[in-house]
PDB file of C-alpha atoms in Angstrom:
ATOM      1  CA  UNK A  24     -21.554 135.902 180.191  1.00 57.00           C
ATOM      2  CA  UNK A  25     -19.272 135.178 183.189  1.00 67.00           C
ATOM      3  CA  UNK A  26     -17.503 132.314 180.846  1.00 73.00           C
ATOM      4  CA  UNK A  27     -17.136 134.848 178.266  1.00 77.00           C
ATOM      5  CA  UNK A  28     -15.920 137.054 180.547  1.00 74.00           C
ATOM      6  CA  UNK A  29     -12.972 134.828 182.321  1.00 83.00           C
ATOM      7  CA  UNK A  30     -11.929 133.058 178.804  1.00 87.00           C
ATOM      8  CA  UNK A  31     -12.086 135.787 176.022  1.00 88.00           C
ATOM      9  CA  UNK A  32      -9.056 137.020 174.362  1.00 89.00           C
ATOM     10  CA  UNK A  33      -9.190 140.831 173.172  1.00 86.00           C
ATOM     11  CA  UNK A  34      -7.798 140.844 170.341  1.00 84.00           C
ATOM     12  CA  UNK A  35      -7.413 144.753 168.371  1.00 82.00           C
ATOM     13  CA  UNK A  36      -7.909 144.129 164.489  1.00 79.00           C
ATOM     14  CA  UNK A  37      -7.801 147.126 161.340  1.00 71.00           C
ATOM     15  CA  UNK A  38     -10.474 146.773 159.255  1.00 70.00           C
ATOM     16  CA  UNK A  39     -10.924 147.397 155.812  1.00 66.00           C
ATOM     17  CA  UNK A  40     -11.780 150.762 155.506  1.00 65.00           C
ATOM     18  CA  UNK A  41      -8.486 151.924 157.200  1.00 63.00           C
ATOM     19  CA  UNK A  42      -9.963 153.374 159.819  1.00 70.00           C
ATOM     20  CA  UNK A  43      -8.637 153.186 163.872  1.00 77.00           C
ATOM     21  CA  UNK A  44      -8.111 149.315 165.003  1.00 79.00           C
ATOM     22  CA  UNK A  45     -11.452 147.384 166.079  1.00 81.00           C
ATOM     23  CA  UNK A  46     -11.497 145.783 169.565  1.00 84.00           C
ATOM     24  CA  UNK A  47     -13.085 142.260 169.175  1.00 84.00           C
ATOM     25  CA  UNK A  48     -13.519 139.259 172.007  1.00 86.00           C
ATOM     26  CA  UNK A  49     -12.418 135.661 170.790  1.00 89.00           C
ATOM     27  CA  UNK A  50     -12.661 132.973 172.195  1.00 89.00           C
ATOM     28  CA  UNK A  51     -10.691 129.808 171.460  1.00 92.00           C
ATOM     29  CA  UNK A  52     -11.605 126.111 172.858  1.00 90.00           C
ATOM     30  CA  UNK A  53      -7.580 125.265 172.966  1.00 92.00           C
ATOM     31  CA  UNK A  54      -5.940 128.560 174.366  1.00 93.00           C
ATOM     32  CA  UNK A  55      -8.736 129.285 176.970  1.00 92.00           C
ATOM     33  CA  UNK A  56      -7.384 126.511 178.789  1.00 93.00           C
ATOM     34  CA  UNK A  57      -3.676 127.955 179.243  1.00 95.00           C
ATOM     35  CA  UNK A  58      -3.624 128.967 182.843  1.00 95.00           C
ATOM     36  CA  UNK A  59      -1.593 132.391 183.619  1.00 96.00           C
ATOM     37  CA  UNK A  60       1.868 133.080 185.025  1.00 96.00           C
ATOM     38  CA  UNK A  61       3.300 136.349 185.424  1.00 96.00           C
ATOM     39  CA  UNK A  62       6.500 135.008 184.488  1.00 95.00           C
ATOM     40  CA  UNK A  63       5.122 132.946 181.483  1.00 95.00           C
ATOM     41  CA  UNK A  64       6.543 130.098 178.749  1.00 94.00           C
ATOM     42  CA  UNK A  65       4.438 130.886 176.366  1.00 94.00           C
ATOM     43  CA  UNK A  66       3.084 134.036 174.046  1.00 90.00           C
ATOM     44  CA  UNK A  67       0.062 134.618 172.130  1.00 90.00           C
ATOM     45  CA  UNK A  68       0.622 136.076 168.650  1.00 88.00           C
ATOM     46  CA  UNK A  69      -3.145 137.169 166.020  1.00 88.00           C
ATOM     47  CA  UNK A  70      -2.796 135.684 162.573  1.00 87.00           C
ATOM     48  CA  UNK A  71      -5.970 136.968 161.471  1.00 85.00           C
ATOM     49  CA  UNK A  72      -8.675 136.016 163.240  1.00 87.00           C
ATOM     50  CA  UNK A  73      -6.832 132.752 164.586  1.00 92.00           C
ATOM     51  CA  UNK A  74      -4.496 132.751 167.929  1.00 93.00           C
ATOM     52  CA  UNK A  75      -1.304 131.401 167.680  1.00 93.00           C
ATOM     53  CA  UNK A  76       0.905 129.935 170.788  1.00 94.00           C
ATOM     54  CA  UNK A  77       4.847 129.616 170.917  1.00 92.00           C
ATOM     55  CA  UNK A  78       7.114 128.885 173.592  1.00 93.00           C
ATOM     56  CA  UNK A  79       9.888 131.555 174.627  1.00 90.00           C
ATOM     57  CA  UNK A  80      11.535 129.700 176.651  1.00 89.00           C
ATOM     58  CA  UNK A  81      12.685 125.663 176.575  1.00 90.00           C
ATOM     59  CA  UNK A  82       9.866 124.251 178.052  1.00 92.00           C
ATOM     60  CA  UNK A  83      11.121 120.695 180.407  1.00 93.00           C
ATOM     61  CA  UNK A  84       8.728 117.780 179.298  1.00 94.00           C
ATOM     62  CA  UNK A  85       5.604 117.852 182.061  1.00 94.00           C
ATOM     63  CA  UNK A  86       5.827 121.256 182.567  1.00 95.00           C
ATOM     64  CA  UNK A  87       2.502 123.440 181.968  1.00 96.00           C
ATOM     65  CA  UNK A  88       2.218 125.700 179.527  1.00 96.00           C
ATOM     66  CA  UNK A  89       0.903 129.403 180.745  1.00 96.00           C
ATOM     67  CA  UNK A  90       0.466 132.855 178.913  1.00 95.00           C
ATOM     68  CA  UNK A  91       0.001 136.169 181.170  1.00 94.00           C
ATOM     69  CA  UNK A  92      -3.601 136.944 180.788  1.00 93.00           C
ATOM     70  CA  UNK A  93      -2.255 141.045 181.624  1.00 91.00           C
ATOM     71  CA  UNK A  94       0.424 143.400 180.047  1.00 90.00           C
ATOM     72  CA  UNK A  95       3.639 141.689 181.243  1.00 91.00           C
ATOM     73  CA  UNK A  96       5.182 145.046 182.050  1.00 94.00           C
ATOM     74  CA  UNK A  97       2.366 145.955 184.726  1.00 95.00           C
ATOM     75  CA  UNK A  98       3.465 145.766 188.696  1.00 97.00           C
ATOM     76  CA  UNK A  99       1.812 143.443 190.619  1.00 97.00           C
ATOM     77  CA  UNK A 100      -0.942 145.597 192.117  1.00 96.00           C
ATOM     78  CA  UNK A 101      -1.892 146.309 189.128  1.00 96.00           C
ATOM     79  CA  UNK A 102      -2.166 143.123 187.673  1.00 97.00           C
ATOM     80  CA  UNK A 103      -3.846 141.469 190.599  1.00 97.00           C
ATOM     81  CA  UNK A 104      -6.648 144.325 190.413  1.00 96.00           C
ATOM     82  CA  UNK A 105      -7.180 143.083 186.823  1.00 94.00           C
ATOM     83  CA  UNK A 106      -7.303 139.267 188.152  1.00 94.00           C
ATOM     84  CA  UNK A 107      -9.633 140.170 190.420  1.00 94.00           C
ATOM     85  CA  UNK A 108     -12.429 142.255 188.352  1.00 91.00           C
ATOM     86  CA  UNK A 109     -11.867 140.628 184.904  1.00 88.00           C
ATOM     87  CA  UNK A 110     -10.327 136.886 185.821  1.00 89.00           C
ATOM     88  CA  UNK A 111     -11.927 136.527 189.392  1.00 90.00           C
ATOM     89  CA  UNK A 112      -9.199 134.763 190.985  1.00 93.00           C
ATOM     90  CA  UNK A 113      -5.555 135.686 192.908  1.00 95.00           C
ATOM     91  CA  UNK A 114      -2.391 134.833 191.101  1.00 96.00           C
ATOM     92  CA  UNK A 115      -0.061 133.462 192.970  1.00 96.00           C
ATOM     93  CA  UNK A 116       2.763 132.607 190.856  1.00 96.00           C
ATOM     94  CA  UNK A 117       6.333 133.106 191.877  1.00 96.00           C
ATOM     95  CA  UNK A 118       6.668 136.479 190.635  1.00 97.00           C
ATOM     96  CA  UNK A 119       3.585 137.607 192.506  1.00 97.00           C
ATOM     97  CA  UNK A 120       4.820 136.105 195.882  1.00 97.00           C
ATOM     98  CA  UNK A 121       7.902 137.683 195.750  1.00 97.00           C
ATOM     99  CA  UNK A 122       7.613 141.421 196.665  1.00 96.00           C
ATOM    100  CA  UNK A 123      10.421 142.694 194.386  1.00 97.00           C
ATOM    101  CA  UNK A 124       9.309 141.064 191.422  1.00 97.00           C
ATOM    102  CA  UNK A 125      12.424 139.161 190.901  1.00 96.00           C
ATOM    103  CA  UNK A 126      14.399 141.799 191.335  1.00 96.00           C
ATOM    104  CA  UNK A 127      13.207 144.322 189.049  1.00 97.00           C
ATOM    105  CA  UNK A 128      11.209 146.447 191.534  1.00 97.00           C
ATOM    106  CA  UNK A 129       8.812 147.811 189.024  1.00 97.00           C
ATOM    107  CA  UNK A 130       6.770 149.771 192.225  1.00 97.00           C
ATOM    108  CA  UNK A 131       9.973 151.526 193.785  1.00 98.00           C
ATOM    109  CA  UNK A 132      11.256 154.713 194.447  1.00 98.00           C
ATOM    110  CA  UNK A 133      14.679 156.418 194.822  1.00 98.00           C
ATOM    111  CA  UNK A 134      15.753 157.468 198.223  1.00 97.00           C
ATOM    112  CA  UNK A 135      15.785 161.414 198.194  1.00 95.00           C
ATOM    113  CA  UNK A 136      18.912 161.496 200.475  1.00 96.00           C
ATOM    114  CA  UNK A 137      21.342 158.964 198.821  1.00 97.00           C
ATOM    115  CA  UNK A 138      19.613 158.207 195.716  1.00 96.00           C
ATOM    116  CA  UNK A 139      19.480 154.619 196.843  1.00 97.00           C
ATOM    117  CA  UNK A 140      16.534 151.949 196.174  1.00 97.00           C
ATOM    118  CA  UNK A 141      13.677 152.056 198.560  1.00 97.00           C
ATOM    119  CA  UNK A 142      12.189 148.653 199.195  1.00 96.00           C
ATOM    120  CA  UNK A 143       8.984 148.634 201.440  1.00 93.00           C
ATOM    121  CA  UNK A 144       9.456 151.823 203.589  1.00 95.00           C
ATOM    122  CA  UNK A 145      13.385 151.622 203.710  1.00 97.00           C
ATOM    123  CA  UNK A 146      16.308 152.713 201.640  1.00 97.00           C
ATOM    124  CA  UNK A 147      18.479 149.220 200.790  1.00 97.00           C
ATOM    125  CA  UNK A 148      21.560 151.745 200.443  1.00 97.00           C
ATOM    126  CA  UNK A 149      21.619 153.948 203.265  1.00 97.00           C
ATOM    127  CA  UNK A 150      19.200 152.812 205.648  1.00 97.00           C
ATOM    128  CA  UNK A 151      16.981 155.754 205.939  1.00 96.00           C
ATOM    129  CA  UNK A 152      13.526 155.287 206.086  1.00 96.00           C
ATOM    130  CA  UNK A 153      10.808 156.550 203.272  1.00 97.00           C
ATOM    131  CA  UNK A 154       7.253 156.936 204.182  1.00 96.00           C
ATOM    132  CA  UNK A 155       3.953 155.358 202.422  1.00 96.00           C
ATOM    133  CA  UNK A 156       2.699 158.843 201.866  1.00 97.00           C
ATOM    134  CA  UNK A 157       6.279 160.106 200.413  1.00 97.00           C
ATOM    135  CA  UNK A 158       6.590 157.378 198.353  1.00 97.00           C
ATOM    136  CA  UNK A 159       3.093 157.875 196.760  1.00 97.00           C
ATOM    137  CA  UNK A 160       3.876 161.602 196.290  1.00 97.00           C
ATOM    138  CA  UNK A 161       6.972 161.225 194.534  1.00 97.00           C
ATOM    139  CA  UNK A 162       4.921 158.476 192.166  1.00 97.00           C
ATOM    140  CA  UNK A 163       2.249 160.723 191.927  1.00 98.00           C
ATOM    141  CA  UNK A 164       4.198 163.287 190.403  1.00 98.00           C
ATOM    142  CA  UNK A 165       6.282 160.670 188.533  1.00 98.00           C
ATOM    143  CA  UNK A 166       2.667 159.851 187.134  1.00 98.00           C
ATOM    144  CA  UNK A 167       1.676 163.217 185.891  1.00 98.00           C
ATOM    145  CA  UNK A 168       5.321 163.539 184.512  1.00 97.00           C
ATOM    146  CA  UNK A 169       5.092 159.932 182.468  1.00 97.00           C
ATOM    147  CA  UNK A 170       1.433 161.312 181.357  1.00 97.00           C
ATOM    148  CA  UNK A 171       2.434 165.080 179.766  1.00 97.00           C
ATOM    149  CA  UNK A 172       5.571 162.649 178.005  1.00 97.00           C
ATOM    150  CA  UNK A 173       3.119 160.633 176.711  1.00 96.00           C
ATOM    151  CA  UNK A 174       0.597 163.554 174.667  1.00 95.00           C
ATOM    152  CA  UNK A 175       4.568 165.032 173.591  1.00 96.00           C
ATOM    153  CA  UNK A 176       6.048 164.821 170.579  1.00 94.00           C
ATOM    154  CA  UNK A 177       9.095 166.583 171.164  1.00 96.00           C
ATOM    155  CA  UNK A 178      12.068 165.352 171.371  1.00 96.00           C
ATOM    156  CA  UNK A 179      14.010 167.236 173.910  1.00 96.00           C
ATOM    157  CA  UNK A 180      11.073 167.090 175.986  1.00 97.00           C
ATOM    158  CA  UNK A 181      10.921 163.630 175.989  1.00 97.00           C
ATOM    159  CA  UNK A 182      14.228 162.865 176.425  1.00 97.00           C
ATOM    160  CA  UNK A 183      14.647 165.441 179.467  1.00 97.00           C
ATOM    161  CA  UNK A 184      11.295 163.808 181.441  1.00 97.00           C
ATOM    162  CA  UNK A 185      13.191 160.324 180.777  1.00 97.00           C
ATOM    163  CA  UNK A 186      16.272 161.795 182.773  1.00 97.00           C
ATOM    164  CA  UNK A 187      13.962 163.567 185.163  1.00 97.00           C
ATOM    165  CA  UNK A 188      12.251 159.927 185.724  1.00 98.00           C
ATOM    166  CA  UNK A 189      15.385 158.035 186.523  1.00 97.00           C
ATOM    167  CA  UNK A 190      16.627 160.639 189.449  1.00 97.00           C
ATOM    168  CA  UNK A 191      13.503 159.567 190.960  1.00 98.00           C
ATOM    169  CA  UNK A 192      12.063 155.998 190.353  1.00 98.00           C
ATOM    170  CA  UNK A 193      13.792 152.761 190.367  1.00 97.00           C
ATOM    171  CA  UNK A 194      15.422 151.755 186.999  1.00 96.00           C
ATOM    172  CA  UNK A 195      12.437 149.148 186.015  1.00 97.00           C
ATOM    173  CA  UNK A 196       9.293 151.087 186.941  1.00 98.00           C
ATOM    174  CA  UNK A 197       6.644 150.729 185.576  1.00 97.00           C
ATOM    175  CA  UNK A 198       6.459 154.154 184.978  1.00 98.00           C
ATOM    176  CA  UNK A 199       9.266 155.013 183.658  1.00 97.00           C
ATOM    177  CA  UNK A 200       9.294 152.011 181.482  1.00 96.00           C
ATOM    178  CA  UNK A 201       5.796 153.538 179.968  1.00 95.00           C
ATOM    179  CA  UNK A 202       7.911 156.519 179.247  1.00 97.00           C
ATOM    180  CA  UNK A 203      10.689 154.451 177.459  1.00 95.00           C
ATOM    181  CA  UNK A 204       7.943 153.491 175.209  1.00 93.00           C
ATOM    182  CA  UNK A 205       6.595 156.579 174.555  1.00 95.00           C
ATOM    183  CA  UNK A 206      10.247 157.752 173.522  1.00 95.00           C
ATOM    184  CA  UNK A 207      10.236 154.794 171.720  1.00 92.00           C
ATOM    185  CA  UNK A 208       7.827 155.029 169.445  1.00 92.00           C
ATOM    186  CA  UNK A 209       8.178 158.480 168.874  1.00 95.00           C
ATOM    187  CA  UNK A 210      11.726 157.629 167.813  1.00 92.00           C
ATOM    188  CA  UNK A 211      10.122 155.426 164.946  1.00 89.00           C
ATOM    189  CA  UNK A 212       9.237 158.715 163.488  1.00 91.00           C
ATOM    190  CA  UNK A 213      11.895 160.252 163.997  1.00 94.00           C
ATOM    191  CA  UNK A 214      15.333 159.912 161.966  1.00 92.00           C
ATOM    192  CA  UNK A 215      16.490 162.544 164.454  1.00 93.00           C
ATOM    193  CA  UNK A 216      15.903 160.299 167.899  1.00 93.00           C
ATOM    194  CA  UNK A 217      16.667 157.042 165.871  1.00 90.00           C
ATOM    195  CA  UNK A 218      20.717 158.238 166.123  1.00 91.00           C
ATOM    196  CA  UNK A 219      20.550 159.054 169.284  1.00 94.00           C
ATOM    197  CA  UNK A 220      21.968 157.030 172.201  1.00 92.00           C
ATOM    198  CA  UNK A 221      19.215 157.613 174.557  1.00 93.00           C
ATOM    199  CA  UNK A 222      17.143 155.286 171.734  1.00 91.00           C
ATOM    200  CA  UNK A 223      19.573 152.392 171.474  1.00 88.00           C
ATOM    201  CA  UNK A 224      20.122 152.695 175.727  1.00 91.00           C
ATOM    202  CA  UNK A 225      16.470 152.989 176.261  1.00 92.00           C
ATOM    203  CA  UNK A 226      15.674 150.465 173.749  1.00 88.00           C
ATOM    204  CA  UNK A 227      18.359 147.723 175.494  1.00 86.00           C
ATOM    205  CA  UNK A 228      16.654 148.672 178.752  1.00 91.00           C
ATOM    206  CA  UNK A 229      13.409 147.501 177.488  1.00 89.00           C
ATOM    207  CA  UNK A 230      14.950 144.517 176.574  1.00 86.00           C
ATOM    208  CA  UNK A 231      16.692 144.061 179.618  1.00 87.00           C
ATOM    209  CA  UNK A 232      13.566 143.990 182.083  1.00 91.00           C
ATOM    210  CA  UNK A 233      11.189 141.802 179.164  1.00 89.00           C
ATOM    211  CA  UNK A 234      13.888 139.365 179.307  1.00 87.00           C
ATOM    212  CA  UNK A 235      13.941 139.085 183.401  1.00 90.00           C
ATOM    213  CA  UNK A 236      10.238 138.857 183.008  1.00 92.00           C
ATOM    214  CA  UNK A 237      10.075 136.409 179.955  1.00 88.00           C
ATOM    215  CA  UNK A 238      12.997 135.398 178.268  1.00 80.00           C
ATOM    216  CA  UNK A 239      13.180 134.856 174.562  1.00 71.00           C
ATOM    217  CA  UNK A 240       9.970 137.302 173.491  1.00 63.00           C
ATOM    218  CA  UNK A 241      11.896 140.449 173.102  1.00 56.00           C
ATOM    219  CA  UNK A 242      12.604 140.357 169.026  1.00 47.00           C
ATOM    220  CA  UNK A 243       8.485 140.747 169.466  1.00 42.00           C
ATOM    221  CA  UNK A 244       8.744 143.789 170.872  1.00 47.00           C
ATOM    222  CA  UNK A 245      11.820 145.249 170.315  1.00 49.00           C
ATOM    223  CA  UNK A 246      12.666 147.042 166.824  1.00 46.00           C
ATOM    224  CA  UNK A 247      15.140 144.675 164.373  1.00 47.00           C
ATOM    225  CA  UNK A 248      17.077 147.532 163.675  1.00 50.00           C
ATOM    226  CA  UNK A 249      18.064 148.063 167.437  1.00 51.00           C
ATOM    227  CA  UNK A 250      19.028 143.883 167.615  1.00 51.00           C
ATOM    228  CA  UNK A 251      21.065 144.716 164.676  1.00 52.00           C
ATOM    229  CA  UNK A 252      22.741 147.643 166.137  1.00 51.00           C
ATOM    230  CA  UNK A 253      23.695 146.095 169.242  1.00 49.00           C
ATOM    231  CA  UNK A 254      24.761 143.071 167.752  1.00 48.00           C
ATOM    232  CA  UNK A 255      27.046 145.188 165.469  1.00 47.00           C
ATOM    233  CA  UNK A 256      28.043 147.851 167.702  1.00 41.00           C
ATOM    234  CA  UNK A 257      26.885 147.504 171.272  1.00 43.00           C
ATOM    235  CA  UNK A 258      28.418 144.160 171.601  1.00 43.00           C
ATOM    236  CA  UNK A 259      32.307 145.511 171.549  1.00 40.00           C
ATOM    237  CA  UNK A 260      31.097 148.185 174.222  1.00 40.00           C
ATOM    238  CA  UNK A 261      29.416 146.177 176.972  1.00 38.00           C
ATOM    239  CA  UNK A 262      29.873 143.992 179.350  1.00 39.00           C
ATOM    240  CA  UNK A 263      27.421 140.881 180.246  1.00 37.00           C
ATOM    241  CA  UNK A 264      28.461 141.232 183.537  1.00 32.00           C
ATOM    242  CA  UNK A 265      26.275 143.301 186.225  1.00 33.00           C
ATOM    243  CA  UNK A 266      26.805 146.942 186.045  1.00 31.00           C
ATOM    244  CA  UNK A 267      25.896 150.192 187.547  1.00 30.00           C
ATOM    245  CA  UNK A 268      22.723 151.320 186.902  1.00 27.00           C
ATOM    246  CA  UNK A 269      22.508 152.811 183.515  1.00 29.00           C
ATOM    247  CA  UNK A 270      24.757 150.607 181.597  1.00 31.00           C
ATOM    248  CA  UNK A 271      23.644 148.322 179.250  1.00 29.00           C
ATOM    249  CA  UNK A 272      23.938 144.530 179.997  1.00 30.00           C
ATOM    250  CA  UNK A 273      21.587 142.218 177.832  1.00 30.00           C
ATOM    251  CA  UNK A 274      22.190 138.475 176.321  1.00 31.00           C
ATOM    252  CA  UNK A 275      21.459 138.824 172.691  1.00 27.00           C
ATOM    253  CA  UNK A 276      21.026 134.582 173.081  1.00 29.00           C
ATOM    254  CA  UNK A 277      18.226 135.240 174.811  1.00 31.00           C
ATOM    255  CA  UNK A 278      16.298 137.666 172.227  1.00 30.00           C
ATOM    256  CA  UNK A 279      15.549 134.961 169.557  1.00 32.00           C
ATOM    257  CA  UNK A 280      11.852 134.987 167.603  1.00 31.00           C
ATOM    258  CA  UNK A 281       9.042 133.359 168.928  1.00 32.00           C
TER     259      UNK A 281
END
């Protein structure tokens, strides 16, 4: 059971009656032996009942091959809990060392007096400090925000808790980015929210932080028709320079498929 346990893929598969997706454990003698990385070389795609691996990245000759054995998009605490109960081990990979996640900050607030990124207890812009317990108030409400988005199908309502979200959280949080999905994939439903900037900027955002985290899996997970809009459109508009938080700045060289 315990080998079972540390070495099974879950894998979600529809069956043939149509019905809601059946969760299934595999396990595979050649890709139980990838060790994990938060910030990974490799991805895991289902062909059936088969796992297939690809690269994302170059990979230098010598160099181990690792898969994230969590969601990608989780902060650390979270995916060290999972390591822990399901994986029994630490992680201790460069992205779990470093306390701002390589710069994304995917556990930080917003500094109520300046607006400003709060790192630990202290605001990097103005200086001011920000308490444990006001920190997890202000994601606690963030929390009950990103779950009322995420049982919503409307789109003003969506689109107005995504603006709510970024006065308060840090631009890659985890939460918020769960709320970018949700308007995400209510947009691929709606021809409304489809022509709609918040889409394409929320949609480049997404790709933005996956390609910090991972370069080269985005096309995975982000829509073709957004890759084709920003190649065709965005691409006069935007700088690949740094920018201001809430511009778009992405590498389309980086989004190929895996």
């Amino acid at each position: 059971a315990g080998v079972l346990d540390t070495n099974c893929f879950e894998h979600k598969r529809h069956l043939h009656d149509g019905g809601d997706p059946a969760s299934m454990r595999c396990l595979y003698s050649q890709a139980s032996r990838l060790n994990n990385s938060c910030v990974p070389n490799c991805t895991k795609e289902f062909s059936g009942y088969s796992i297939e691996i690809y690269t994302s990245r170059a990979v230098l000759a010598g160099e181990e091959l690792t898969i994230c054995y969590t969601g990608l998009l989780q902060p650390t605490q979270v995916r060290q809990k999972i390591f822990r109960e399901s994986k029994h081990f630490q992680c201790g990979c460069k992205r779990c060392r470093d306390p701002t996640e390589l710069g994304t900050y995917l556990s930080s607030t917003l500094c109520p007096t300046c607006d400003g990124l709060v790192h630990l207890k202290t605001c990097l812009s103005c200086g001011e400090e920000c308490s444990a317990e006001l920190q997890a108030a202000i994601t606690q409400l963030a929390e009950e925000m990103a779950r009322e988005l995420s049982t919503s199908s409307h789109c003003h309502q969506l689109r107005e808790g995504l603006a709510h979200l970024r006065t308060i959280l840090s631009y890659n949080h985890h939460i918020l980015t769960r709320a970018r999905q949700v308007y995400i994939q209510h947009a691929g439903h709606c021809r409304l929210c489809r022509s709609h900037p918040d889409y394409i900027t929320s949609s480049v955002e997404m790709l933005q932080l996956i390609n910090k985290l991972q370069p080269g899996h985005t096309r995975a997970r982000i829509d073709e028709s957004i890759l084709k809009r920003i190649g065709k459109e965005e691409k006069r508009s935007y700088s690949k320079e740094n920018t201001r938080l809430g511009e778009i700045r992405y590498n389309l060289c980086d989004s190929g498929s895996t």
